[in-house]
Coordinates of C-alpha atoms in Angstrom, one line a residue:
X135 CA 0.2 0.0 0.2
X136 CA 1.0 3.5 -0.7
X137 CA 0.2 5.9 1.3
X138 CA 0.1 9.3 0.3
X139 CA -0.2 12.8 2.5
X140 CA 1.3 15.8 3.2
X141 CA 0.4 15.3 6.9
X142 CA 3.2 13.8 8.6
X143 CA 1.5 13.1 11.9
X144 CA -1.3 10.9 9.9
X145 CA 0.4 9.5 7.7
X146 CA 2.3 7.7 10.0
X147 CA -0.6 6.9 11.9
X148 CA -2.1 5.6 9.3
X149 CA 0.9 3.7 8.2
X150 CA 0.8 1.9 11.5
X151 CA -2.3 1.3 11.5
X152 CA -2.1 -0.8 7.7
X153 CA 1.1 -2.2 8.6
X154 CA -0.3 -3.7 12.2
X155 CA -3.3 -5.3 9.7
X156 CA -0.4 -7.6 8.0
X157 CA 0.7 -4.9 4.7
X158 CA 3.3 -3.5 3.5
X159 CA 3.1 0.7 3.9
X160 CA 5.4 2.8 1.5
X161 CA 5.0 6.3 2.8
X162 CA 5.2 9.4 0.6
X163 CA 4.4 13.1 1.5
X164 CA 4.1 15.0 -2.5
X165 CA 2.8 14.1 -5.5
X166 CA 6.7 13.8 -6.7
X167 CA 8.0 11.6 -4.0
X168 CA 4.8 9.3 -4.9
X169 CA 5.7 9.3 -8.1
X170 CA 9.3 7.9 -7.8
X171 CA 8.4 5.5 -5.5
X172 CA 5.6 4.0 -8.0
X173 CA 7.9 4.4 -10.6
X174 CA 10.3 1.9 -8.5
X175 CA 7.3 -0.5 -7.7
X176 CA 4.0 -0.2 -9.0
X177 CA 1.4 -0.3 -5.7
X178 CA -1.7 -2.6 -5.1
X179 CA -3.0 0.0 -3.1
X180 CA -3.1 3.6 -3.0
X181 CA -4.5 6.2 -0.3
X182 CA -4.0 9.6 -1.7
X183 CA -4.4 12.8 -0.1
X184 CA -6.9 15.4 -2.1
X185 CA -4.8 18.7 -1.3
X186 CA -1.2 18.9 -1.2
X187 CA 1.7 20.9 -2.2
X188 CA 3.4 21.2 -5.2
X189 CA 0.5 19.2 -7.0
X190 CA -3.1 17.6 -6.6
X191 CA -3.7 14.2 -5.5
X192 CA -6.3 14.0 -8.6
X193 CA -3.0 14.4 -11.1
X194 CA -1.4 11.3 -8.5
X195 CA -4.3 9.0 -9.3
X196 CA -3.4 9.6 -12.9
X197 CA -0.1 8.4 -12.9
X198 CA -0.5 5.7 -10.5
X199 CA -3.3 4.4 -12.7
X200 CA -1.0 5.3 -15.8
X201 CA 2.0 3.2 -14.3
X202 CA -0.2 0.3 -13.6
X203 CA -4.4 0.0 -14.5
X204 CA -4.6 -2.2 -11.7
X205 CA -3.4 0.3 -9.1
X206 CA -6.8 0.6 -7.1
X207 CA -6.6 4.2 -5.8
X208 CA -8.9 5.6 -2.7
X209 CA -9.1 9.5 -2.3
X210 CA -8.5 10.6 1.2
X211 CA -9.9 14.1 2.0
X212 CA -10.7 16.2 4.3
X213 CA -12.0 18.9 1.8
X214 CA -15.1 16.4 0.7
X215 CA -16.8 17.5 -2.0
X216 CA -19.5 16.0 -4.6
X217 CA -17.5 17.8 -7.3
X218 CA -13.7 16.6 -6.3
X219 CA -15.6 13.2 -5.8
X220 CA -17.5 12.9 -9.3
X221 CA -13.7 13.9 -10.3
X222 CA -11.8 11.5 -9.0
X223 CA -14.5 8.4 -9.9
X224 CA -13.5 9.8 -13.4
X225 CA -9.6 9.4 -13.4
X226 CA -10.2 6.2 -11.9
X227 CA -10.0 6.2 -8.0
X228 CA -12.2 2.9 -6.8
X229 CA -13.7 5.2 -3.9
X230 CA -13.7 9.1 -2.2
X231 CA -13.6 9.0 1.3
X232 CA -13.6 12.3 3.9
X233 CA -11.6 12.5 6.4
X234 CA -11.7 11.4 9.2
X235 CA -11.7 8.1 8.3
X236 CA -9.7 5.2 9.8
X237 CA -8.2 2.2 8.3
X238 CA -10.7 -0.7 8.2
X239 CA -12.9 1.9 6.7
X240 CA -10.2 2.7 3.8
X241 CA -9.9 -1.2 3.5
X242 CA -13.1 -1.5 3.0
X243 CA -13.7 0.8 0.7
X244 CA -10.4 -1.2 -0.9
X245 CA -12.7 -4.6 -1.1
X246 CA -16.1 -2.6 -2.5
X247 CA -16.8 -3.0 -6.6
X248 CA -15.5 0.5 -8.0
X249 CA -17.9 3.4 -7.5
X250 CA -20.0 4.2 -10.5
X251 CA -22.5 2.3 -12.3
X252 CA -25.9 1.8 -12.2
X253 CA -25.7 0.7 -8.2
X254 CA -24.0 4.1 -7.6
X255 CA -26.9 6.0 -9.1
X256 CA -25.8 6.4 -12.6
X257 CA -26.6 4.4 -15.6
X258 CA -23.7 2.7 -18.4
X259 CA -23.2 5.9 -19.5
X260 CA -22.8 7.7 -16.3
X261 CA -26.4 9.4 -16.7
X262 CA -27.6 9.9 -13.2
X263 CA -30.5 8.0 -12.4
X264 CA -33.2 8.1 -9.7
X265 CA -30.7 6.3 -7.5
X266 CA -28.3 9.5 -7.1
X267 CA -28.1 10.6 -3.5
X268 CA -29.0 14.1 -3.0
X269 CA -26.6 15.7 -0.2
X270 CA -28.3 17.6 2.2
X271 CA -27.9 20.9 2.4
X272 CA -26.4 21.0 5.6
X273 CA -23.4 19.0 3.7
X274 CA -23.5 21.2 0.6
X275 CA -22.7 24.1 3.4
X276 CA -20.3 22.9 5.3
X277 CA -18.3 21.6 1.6
X278 CA -19.0 25.2 0.3
X279 CA -17.5 27.0 3.6
X280 CA -14.2 23.9 2.9
X281 CA -13.8 25.2 -0.4
X282 CA -13.9 28.9 1.0
X283 CA -11.6 27.9 3.6
X284 CA -9.4 26.0 1.3
X285 CA -9.4 29.4 -1.6
X286 CA -8.5 31.5 2.1
X287 CA -5.8 29.8 3.3
X288 CA -6.9 29.0 6.1
X289 CA -8.0 32.7 7.2
X290 CA -11.1 32.1 9.1
X291 CA -11.7 36.5 8.9
X292 CA -10.9 36.7 5.4
X293 CA -13.3 33.7 4.9
X294 CA -16.2 34.9 7.1
X295 CA -15.8 38.3 5.4
X296 CA -16.7 36.2 1.6
X297 CA -19.2 34.1 3.2
X298 CA -20.9 37.0 4.4
X299 CA -20.8 35.8 8.0
X300 CA -19.9 37.5 11.4
X301 CA -16.4 35.4 11.7
X302 CA -17.5 33.6 15.4
X303 CA -20.5 32.3 13.8
X304 CA -18.0 31.0 11.6
X305 CA -15.7 29.5 13.6
X306 CA -19.2 27.6 15.4
X307 CA -19.8 25.9 12.4
X308 CA -15.6 25.0 11.8
X309 CA -16.3 23.7 14.8
X310 CA -18.6 21.0 14.3
X311 CA -18.0 17.7 12.7
X312 CA -18.4 17.5 9.2
X313 CA -22.3 17.2 8.6
X314 CA -22.9 13.2 6.5
X315 CA -23.8 12.3 3.8

């Protein structure tokens, strides 16, 4: 398993959790480092963070699958949104999980059939069907706040101004756990 995340603490804990489950784990903190490791030995499984300095996890998904189309990739991020989930699937990720996700959740995601197709609310042409789940209004709000926070470099004051919220109101919203889909 190749674990790619710029958060050293999370990456280390996650790698230890996977190792404790009997998996051989390699770690990378950047897209370039992960690409070099994949060129040396293509991973069977990869857990890729979406947002990293110096490159996008989505670019890494494409690179890993170009090197070995049999690699199964799960995109893991703290900035989950429907748009990036769809994009990750289009690039070939088998699943997309929002942080916090534990090792068992990620391993279960690798075991599930690839997302997409009739079971995921799309027909064989990728057209949404009636089965497609619609995120709650609270989830959409959370995702929008996270996008604005990212665009503002996690500056709460600037994000609050852009969102038209009082700074303390935004801080209260950010202190809550992400809303379930």
